[in-house]
Coordinates of C-alpha atoms in Angstrom, one line a residue:
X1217 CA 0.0 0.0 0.0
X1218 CA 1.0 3.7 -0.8
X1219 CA 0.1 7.1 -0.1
X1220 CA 1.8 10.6 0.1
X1221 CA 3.0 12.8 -2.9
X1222 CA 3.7 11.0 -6.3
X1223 CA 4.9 13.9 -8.1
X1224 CA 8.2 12.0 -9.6
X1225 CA 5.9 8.7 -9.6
X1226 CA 7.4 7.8 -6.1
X1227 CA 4.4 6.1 -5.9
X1228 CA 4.1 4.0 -8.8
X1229 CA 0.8 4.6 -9.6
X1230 CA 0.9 6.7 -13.1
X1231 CA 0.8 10.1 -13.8
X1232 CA -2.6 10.4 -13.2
X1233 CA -2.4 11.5 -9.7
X1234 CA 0.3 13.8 -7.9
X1235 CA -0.9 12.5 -4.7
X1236 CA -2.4 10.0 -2.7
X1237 CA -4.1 11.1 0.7
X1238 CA -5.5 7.5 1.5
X1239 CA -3.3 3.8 1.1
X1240 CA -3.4 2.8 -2.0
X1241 CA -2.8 -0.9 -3.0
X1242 CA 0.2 -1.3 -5.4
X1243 CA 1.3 -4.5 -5.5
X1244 CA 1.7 -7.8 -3.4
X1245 CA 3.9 -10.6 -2.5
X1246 CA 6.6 -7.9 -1.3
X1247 CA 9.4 -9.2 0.3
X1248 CA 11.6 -5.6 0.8
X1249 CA 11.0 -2.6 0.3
X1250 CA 13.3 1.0 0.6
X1251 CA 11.9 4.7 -0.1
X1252 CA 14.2 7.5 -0.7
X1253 CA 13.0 11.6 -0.8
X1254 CA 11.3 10.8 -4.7
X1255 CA 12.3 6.9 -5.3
X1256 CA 11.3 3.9 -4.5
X1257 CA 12.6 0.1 -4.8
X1258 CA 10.4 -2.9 -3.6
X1259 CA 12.1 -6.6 -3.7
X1260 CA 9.5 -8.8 -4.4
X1261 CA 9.2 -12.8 -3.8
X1262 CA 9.6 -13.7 -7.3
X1263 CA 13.0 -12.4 -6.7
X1264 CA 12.5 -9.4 -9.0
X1265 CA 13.6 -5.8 -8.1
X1266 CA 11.4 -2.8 -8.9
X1267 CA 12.0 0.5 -9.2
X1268 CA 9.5 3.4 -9.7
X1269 CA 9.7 7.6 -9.2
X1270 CA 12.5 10.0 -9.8
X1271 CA 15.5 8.7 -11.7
X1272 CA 17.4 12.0 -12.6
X1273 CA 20.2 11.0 -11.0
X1274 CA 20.0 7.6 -12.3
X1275 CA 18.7 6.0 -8.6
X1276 CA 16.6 3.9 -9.9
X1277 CA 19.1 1.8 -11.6
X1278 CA 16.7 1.3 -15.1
X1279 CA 19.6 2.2 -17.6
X1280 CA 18.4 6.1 -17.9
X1281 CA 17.5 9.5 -16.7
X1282 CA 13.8 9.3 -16.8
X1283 CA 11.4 9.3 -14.0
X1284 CA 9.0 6.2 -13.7
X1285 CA 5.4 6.6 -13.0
X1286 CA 5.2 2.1 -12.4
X1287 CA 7.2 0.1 -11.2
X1288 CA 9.4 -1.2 -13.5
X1289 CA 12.1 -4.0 -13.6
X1290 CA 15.6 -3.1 -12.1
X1291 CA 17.1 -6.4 -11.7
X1292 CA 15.2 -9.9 -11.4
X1293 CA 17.0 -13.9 -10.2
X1294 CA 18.7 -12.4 -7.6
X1295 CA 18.2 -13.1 -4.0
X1296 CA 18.5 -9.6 -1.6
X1297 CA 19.1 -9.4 1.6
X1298 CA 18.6 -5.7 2.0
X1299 CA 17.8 -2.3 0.2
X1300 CA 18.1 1.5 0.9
X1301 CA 17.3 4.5 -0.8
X1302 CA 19.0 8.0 -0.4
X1303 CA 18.0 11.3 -1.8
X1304 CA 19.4 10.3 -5.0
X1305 CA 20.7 6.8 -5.3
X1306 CA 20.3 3.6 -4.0
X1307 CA 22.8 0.8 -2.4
X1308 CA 21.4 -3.0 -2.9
X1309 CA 22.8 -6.1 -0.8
X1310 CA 22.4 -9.0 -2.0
X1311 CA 22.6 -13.0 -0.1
X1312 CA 25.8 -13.3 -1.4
X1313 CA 27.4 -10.3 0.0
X1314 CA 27.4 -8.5 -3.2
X1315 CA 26.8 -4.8 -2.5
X1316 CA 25.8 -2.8 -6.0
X1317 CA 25.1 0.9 -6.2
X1318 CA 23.7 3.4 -8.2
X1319 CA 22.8 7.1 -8.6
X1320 CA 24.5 9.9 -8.1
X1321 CA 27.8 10.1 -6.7
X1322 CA 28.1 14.0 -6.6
X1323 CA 29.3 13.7 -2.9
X1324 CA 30.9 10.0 -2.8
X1325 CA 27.5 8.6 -1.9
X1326 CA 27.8 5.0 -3.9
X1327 CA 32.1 5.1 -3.4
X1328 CA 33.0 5.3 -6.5
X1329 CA 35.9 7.9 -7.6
X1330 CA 35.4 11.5 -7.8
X1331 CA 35.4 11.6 -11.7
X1332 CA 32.8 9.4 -12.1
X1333 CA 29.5 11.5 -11.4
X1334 CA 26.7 8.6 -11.5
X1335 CA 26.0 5.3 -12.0
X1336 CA 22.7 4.4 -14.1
X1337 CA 23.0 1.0 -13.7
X1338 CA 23.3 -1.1 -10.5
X1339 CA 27.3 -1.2 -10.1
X1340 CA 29.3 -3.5 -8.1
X1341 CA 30.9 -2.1 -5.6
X1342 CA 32.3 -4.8 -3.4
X1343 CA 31.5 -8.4 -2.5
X1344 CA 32.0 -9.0 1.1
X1345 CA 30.0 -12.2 2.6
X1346 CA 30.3 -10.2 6.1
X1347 CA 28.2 -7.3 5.1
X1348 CA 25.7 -7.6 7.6
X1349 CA 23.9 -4.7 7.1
X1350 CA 23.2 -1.2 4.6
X1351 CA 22.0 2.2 5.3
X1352 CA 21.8 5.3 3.2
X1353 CA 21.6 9.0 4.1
X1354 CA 20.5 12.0 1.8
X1355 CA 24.1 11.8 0.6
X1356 CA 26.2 9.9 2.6
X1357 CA 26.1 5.8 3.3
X1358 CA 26.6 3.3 5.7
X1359 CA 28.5 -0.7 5.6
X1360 CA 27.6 -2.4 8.6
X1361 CA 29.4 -5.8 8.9
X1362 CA 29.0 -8.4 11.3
X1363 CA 31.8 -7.8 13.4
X1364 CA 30.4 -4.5 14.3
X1365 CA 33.2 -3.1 11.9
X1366 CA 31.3 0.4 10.3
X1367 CA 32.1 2.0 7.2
X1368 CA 30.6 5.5 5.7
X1369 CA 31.2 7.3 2.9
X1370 CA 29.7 10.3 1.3
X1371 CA 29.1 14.2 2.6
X1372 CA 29.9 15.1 5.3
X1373 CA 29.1 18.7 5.6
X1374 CA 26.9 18.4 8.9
X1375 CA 29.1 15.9 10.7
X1376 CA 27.5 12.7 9.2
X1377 CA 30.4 10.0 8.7
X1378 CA 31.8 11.6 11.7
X1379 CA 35.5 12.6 10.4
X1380 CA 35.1 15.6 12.6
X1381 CA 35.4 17.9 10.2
X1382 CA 33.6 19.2 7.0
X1383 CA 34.5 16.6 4.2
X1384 CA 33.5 15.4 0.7
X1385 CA 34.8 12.0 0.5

């Protein structure tokens, strides 16, 4: 079920409507699902990903630039342990420890290097079995593996990946 403001299509319901004030039904058989300021990504049981709203940035992972008013296949046969949304991009964690990311990279969000703006497509970043856990920010991200071991990346302009001091990185 959805509601709230489906201006980019956040809500995968069509352009029909730039808001929903009461729960709508989208879809079943969810297994997972991650919202981020104007995306969305829902892991269903058939072991498909779907990705609907704002995709400017690439978030969505769909191989473009263009928002989506339905959900619409990001990745299917792959078995997820966890997703998370941003403000614009996404991080993905699969069974296997196989973190992929996508988006915008503007302030280091996904880890990739400075020259490389956005990912469109779901990139791997890392495969690490120990990945216990993911977590994005508006722009910054979060590893959390099971030896309690944290990693973060991304702006940190208010403090966020706690470097102490006012970093892009």
């Amino acid at each position: 079920f959805v509601s709230g403001s489906n201006v980019y299509g956040q809500l995968g319901i069509g352009k029909e409507s730039t808001q929903s004030t009461i729960f709508v039904l989208l879809t079943r058989e969810v297994e997972d699902i991650a919202c981020g300021v104007s995306h969305s990504l829902i892991y269903m049981k058939n072991k498909e990903l779907l990705g609907f709203g704002n995709n400017d940035n690439g978030q969505l992972g769909i191989g473009n630039n263009k928002n989506e008013y339905e959900p619409v296949l990001v990745m299917k046969e792959i078995e997820i342990k966890t997703i998370s949304c941003g403000y614009q991009h996404s991080l993905i964690l699969t069974m296997k420890g196989e973190l992929f990311v996508c988006g915008s990279n503007l302030n280091g969000q996904i880890g990739r290097p400075k020259e490389i703006k956005k990912e469109i497509k779901p990139f791997l970043l890392m495969i690490d079995p120990e990945i216990a856990t993911i977590c994005c920010g508006v722009n910054h991200s979060m590893i959390l593996k099971k030896n309690g071991e944290l990693f973060v990346f991304g702006n940190n302009s208010n403090g966020q990946i706690g470097f102490g001091e006012e970093i892009k990185e």
